Tab-separated table of C-alpha atoms in Angstrom:
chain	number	residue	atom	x	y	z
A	1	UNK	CA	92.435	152.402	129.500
A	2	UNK	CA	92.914	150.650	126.271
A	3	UNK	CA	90.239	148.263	125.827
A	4	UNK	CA	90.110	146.111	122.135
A	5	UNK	CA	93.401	145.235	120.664
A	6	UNK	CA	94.084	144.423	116.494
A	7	UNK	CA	96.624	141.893	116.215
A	8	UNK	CA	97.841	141.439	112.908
A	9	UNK	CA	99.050	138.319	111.876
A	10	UNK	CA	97.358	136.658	114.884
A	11	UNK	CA	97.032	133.003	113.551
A	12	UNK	CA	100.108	132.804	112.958
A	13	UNK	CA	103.213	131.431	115.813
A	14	UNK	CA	104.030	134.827	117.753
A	15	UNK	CA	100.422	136.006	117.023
A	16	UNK	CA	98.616	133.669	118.213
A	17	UNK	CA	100.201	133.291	121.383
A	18	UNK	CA	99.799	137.254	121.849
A	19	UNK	CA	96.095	137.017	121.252
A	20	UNK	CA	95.594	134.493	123.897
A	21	UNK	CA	97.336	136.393	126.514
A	22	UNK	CA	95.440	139.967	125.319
A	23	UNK	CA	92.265	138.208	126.122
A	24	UNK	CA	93.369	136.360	129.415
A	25	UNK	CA	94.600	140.207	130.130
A	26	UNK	CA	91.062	141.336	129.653
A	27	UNK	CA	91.417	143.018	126.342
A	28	UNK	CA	88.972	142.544	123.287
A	29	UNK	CA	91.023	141.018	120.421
A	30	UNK	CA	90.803	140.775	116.750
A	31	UNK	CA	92.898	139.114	114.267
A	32	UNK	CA	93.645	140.221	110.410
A	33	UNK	CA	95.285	137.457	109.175
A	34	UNK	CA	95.063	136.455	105.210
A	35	UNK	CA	95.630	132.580	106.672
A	36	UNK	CA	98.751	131.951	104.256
A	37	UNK	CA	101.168	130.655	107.044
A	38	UNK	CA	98.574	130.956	109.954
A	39	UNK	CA	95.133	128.716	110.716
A	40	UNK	CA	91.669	129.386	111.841
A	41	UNK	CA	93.015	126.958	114.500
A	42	UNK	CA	95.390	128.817	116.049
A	43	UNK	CA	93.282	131.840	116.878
A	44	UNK	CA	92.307	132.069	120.158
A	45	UNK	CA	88.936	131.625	121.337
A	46	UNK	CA	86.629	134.656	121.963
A	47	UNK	CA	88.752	136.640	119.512
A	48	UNK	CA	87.379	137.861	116.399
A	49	UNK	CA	88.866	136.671	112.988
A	50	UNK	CA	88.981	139.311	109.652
A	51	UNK	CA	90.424	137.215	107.199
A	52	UNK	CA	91.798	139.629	104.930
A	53	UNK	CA	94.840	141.223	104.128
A	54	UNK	CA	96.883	143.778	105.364
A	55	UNK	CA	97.903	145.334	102.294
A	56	UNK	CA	93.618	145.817	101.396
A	57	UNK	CA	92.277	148.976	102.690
A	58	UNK	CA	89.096	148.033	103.321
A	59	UNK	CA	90.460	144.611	105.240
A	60	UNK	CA	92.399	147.174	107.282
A	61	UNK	CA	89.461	149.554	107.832
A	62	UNK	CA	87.327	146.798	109.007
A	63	UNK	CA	89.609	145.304	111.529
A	64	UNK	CA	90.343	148.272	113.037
A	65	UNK	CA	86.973	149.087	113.725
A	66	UNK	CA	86.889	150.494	117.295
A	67	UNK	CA	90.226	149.673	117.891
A	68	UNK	CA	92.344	151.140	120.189
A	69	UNK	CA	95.693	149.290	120.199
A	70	UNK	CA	97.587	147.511	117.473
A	71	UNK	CA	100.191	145.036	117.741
A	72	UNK	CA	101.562	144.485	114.133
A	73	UNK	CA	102.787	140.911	113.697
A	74	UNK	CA	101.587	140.279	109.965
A	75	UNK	CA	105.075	139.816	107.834
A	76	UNK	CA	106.315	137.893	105.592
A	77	UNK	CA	109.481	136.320	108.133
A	78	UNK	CA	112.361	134.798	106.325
A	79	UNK	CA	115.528	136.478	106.053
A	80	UNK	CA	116.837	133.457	103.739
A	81	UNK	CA	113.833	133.638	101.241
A	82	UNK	CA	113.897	137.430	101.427
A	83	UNK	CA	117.414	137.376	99.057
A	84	UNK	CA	115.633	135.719	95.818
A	85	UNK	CA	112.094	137.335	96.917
A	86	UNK	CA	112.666	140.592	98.011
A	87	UNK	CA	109.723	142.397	96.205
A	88	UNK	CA	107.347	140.222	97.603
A	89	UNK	CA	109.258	140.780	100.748
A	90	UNK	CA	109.066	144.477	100.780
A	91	UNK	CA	105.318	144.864	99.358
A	92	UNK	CA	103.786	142.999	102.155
A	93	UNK	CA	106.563	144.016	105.002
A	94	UNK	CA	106.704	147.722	104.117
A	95	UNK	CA	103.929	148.210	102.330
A	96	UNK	CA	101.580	146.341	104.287
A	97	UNK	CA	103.008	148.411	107.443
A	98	UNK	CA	101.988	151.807	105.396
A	99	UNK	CA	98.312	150.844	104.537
A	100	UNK	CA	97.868	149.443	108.112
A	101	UNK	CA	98.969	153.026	109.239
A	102	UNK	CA	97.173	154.870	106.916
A	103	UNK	CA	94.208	152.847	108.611
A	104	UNK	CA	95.223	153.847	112.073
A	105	UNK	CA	95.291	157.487	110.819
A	106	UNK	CA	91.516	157.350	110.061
A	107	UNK	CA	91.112	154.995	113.548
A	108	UNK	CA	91.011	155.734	117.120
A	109	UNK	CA	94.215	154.106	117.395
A	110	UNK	CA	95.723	155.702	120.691
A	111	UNK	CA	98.976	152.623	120.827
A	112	UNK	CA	100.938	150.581	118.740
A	113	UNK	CA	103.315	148.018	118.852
A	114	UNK	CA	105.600	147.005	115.576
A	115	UNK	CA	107.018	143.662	115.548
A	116	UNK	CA	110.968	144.312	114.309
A	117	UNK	CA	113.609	142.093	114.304
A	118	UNK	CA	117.518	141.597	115.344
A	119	UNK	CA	117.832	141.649	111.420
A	120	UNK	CA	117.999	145.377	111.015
A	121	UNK	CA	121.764	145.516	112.490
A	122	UNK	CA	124.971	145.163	111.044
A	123	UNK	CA	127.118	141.965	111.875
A	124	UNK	CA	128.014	142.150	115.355
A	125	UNK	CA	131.116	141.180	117.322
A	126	UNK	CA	131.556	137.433	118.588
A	127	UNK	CA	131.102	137.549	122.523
A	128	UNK	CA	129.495	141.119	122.368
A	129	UNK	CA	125.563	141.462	122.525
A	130	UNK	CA	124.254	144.271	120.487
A	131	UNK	CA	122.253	147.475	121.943
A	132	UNK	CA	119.784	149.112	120.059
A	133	UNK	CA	122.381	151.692	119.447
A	134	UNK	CA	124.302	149.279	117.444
A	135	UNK	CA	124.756	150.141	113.456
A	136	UNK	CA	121.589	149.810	111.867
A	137	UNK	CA	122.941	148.388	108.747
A	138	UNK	CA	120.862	145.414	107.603
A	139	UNK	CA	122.280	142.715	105.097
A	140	UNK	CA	119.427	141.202	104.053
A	141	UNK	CA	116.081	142.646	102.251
A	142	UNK	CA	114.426	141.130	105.062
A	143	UNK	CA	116.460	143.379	107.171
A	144	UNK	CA	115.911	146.544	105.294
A	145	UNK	CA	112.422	146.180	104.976
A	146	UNK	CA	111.818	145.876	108.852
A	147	UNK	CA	114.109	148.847	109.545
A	148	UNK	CA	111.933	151.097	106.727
A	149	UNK	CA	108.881	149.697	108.958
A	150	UNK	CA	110.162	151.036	111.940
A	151	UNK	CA	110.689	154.549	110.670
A	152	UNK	CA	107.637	154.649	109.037
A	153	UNK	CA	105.832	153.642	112.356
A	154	UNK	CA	107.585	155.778	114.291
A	155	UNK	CA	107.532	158.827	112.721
A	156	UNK	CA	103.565	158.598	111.680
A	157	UNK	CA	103.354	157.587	115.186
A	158	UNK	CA	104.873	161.120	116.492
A	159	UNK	CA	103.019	163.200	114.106
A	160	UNK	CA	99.670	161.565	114.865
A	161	UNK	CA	100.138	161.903	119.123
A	162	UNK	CA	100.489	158.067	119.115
A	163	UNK	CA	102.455	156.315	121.619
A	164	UNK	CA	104.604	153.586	119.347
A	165	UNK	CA	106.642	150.649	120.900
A	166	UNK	CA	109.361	149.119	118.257
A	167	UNK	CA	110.071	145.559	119.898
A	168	UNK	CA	112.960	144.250	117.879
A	169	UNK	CA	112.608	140.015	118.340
A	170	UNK	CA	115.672	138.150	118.164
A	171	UNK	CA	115.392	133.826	117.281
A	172	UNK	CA	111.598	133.273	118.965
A	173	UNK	CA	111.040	129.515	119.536
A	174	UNK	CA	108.035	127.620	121.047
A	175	UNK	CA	104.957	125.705	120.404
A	176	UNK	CA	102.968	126.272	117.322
A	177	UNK	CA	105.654	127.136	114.710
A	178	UNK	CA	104.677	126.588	111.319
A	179	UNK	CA	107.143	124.369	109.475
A	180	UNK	CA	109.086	125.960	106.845
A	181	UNK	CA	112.068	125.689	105.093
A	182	UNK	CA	112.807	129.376	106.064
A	183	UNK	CA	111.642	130.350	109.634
A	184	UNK	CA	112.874	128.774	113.442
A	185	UNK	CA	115.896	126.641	113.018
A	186	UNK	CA	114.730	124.669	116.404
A	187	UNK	CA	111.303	123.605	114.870
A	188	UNK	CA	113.465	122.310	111.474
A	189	UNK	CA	115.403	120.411	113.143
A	190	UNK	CA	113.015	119.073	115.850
A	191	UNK	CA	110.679	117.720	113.073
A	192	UNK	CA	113.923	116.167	111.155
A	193	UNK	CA	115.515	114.353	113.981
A	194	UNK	CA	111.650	113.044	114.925
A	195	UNK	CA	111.584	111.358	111.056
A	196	UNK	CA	115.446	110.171	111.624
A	197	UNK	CA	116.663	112.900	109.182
A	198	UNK	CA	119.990	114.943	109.513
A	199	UNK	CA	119.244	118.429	109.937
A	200	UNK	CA	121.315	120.502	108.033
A	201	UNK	CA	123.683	123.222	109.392
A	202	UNK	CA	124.530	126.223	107.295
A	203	UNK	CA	127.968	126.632	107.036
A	204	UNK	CA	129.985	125.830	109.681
A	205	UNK	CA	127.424	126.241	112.673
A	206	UNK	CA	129.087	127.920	114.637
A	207	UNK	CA	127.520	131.418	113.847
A	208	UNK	CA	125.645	132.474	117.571
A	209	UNK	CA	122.119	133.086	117.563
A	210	UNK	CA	119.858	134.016	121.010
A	211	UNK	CA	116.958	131.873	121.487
A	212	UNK	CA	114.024	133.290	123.091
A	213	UNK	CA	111.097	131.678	123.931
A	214	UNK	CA	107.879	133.010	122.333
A	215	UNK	CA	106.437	133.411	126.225
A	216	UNK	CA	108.618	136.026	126.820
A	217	UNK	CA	108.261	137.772	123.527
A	218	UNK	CA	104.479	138.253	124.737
A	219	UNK	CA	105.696	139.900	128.133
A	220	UNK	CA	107.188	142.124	126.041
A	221	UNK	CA	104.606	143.183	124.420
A	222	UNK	CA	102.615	143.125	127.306
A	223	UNK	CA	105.101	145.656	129.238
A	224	UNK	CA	104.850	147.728	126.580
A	225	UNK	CA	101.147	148.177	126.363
A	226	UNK	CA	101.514	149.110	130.213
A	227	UNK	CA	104.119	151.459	128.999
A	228	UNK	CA	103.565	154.836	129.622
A	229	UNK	CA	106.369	156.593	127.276
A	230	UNK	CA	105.676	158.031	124.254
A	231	UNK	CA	108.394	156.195	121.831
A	232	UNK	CA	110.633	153.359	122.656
A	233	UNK	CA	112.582	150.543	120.670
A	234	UNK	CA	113.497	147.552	122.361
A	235	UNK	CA	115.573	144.608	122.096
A	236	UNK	CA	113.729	141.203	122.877
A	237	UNK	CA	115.728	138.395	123.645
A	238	UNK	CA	116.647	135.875	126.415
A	239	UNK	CA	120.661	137.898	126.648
A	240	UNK	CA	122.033	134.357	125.677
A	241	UNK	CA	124.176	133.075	122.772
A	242	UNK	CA	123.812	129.144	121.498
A	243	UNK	CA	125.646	128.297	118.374
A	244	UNK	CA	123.639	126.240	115.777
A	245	UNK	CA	125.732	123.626	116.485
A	246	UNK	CA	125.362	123.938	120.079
A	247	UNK	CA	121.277	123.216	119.411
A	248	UNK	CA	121.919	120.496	117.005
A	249	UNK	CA	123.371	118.718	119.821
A	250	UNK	CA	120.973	119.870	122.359
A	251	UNK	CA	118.120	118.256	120.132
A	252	UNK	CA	119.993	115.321	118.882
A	253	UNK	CA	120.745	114.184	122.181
A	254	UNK	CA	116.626	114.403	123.123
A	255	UNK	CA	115.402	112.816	120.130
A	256	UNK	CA	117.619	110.714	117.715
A	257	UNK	CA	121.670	110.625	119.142
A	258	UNK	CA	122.720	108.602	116.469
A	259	UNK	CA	121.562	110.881	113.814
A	260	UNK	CA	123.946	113.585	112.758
A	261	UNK	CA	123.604	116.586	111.129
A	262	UNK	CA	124.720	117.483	108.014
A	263	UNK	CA	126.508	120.334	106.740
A	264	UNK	CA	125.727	122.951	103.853
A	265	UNK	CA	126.884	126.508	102.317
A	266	UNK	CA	126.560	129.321	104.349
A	267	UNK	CA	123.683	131.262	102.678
A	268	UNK	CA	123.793	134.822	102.357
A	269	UNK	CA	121.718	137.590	104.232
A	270	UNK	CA	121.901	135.979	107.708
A	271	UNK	CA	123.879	137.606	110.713
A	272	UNK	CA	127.071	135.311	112.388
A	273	UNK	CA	126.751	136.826	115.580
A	274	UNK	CA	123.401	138.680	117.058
A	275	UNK	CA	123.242	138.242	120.787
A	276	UNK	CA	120.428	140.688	122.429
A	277	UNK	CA	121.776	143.210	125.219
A	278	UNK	CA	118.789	143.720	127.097
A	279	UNK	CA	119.872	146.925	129.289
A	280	UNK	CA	117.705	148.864	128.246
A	281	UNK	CA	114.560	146.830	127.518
A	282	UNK	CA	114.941	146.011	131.351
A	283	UNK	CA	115.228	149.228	132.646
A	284	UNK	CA	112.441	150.767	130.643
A	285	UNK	CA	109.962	148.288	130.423
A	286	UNK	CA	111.098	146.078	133.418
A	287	UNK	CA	111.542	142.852	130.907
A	288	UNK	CA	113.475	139.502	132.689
A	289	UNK	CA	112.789	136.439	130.229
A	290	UNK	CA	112.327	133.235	131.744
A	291	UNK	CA	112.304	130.822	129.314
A	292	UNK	CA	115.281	129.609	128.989
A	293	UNK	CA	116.093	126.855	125.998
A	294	UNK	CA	117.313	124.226	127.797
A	295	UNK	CA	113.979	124.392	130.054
A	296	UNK	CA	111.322	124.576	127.291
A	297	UNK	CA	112.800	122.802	124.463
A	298	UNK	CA	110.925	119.631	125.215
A	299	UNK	CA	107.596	121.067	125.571
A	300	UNK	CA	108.314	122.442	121.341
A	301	UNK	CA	109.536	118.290	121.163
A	302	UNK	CA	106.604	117.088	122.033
A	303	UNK	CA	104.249	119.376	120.016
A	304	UNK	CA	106.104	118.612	116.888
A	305	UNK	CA	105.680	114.857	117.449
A	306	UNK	CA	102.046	115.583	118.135
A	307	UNK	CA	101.117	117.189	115.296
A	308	UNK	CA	102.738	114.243	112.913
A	309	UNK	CA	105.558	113.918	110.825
A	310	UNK	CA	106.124	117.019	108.532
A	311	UNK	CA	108.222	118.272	105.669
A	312	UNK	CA	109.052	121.900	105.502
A	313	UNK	CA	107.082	123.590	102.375
């Protein structure tokens, strides 16, 4: 039985969240976070923080320190920025991923878990979710550096008698988002509205996106610790399209009607249409999500207005 989990990246949003559930599970938890994006706060109690990075060796070897399971969250996650930054994207993306796996090689390491993401595929059709069998033909640096990730992971993973679980996240939204001008479109807009700004809308919002909430990204993970196949890659979504637009709306109508949103030049590197088909991460790991937008939106409302007004950095 697995019995002390590394989560990387575990002050951050998706992190976090993870960690708290590990422990509730049982599980002995620590965090290597380098606390750029995350917070001391955010780490759940009774888990251990490293504060280091994962690109350091030694930060890696001492987190991992009788570990047995790794769920890799630490990235740098911004498709957008990724375009003008996409060294800085790759060195911590890919080759953070490599040092952390050159630590597992030297660690009793027996699962792990790589956070992906939806963008890895090519453009997919309106109305059509994708499959993981869908081209894998990423058009951002962003992209490409989470599919190289994913190789990596899963081909150390086979050569080392690892069991490795590629969970490929599609638009996660929920409490404790960081703001940024970047990252989760509903926590941008959310804090505009609350100030009585328009929120602006890349092009002409009607590009689909599937919003899952970050409770059901952590069942995911959670099914596939219980997992007992060697290899897997998974799509994790709610199986739902929303249009930007469609949100705007949604949020505008909650928190500030007579506000409207603004529009502004599509910006490269972002996918029009990525809608999660779920078939398979249902009938291998037994996944249903639950959270559905419309139900949980206001509980991400009212965290943003209780941590104060704030401007996207």
């Amino acid at each position: 039985m697995l019995r002390r989990a590394l989560v990387t990246g575990g002050a951050g949003f998706i992190g976090s969240h993870l960690g708290r559930r590990l422990l509730a599970e049982g599980l002995e938890v620590v965090v290597l976070d380098d606390l750029s994006v995350g917070s001391r706060e955010k780490v759940p109690e009774g888990a251990e923080l490293v504060v280091g990075d994962v690109r350091s060796e030694s930060d890696v070897k001492r987190a991992l320190e009788g570990v047995d399971v790794v769920f890799h969250e630490a990235a740098r996650v911004s498709i957008r920025s990724s375009v003008g930054h996409f060294h800085e994207d790759a060195d911590i993306n890919l080759m953070g991923t490599l040092n952390l796996l050159r630590g597992c090689s030297a660690a009793s390491v027996r699962k792990l878990v790589y956070a992906s993401s939806m963008a890895v595929y090519a453009e997919g059709e309106a109305g059509r979710p994708i499959p993981e069998s869908h081209a894998l033909e990423p058009i951002s640096p962003y992209g490409i550096s989470k599919l190289a990730g994913e190789k990596y992971c899963l081909g150390f993973a086979r050569d080392a008698g690892i069991a490795c679980h590629v969970l490929r996240y599609f638009n996660t939204f929920g409490t404790g988002q960081t703001l940024t001008p970047y990252v989760g479109v509903i926590t941008i807009f959310v804090h505009a509205l609350l100030a009585g700004e328009a929120p602006t809308v890349f092009g002409d919002g009607e590009q689909r996106r599937d919003f899952v909430h970050v409770s059901d990204v952590v069942e995911a993970n959670l099914l596939a610790l219980a997992s007992d196949r060697p290899a897997g890659v998974y799509n994790v979504g709610s199986g739902r399209g929303t249009s930007v637009n469609e949100v705007a709306e949604l949020l505008r109508a909650r928190i500030a009607p007579d506000v409207k949103p603004r529009h502004a030049e599509a910006v490269p590197g972002e996918l029009r249409f990525s809608v999660a088909d779920l078939t398979r991460t249902t009938a291998e790991l037994g996944y249903r999500p639950q959270g559905s937008l419309e139900d949980r939106i206001d509980e991400v409302i009212a965290s943003c207005a209780a941590s104060g007004p704030g401007r996207a950095r």
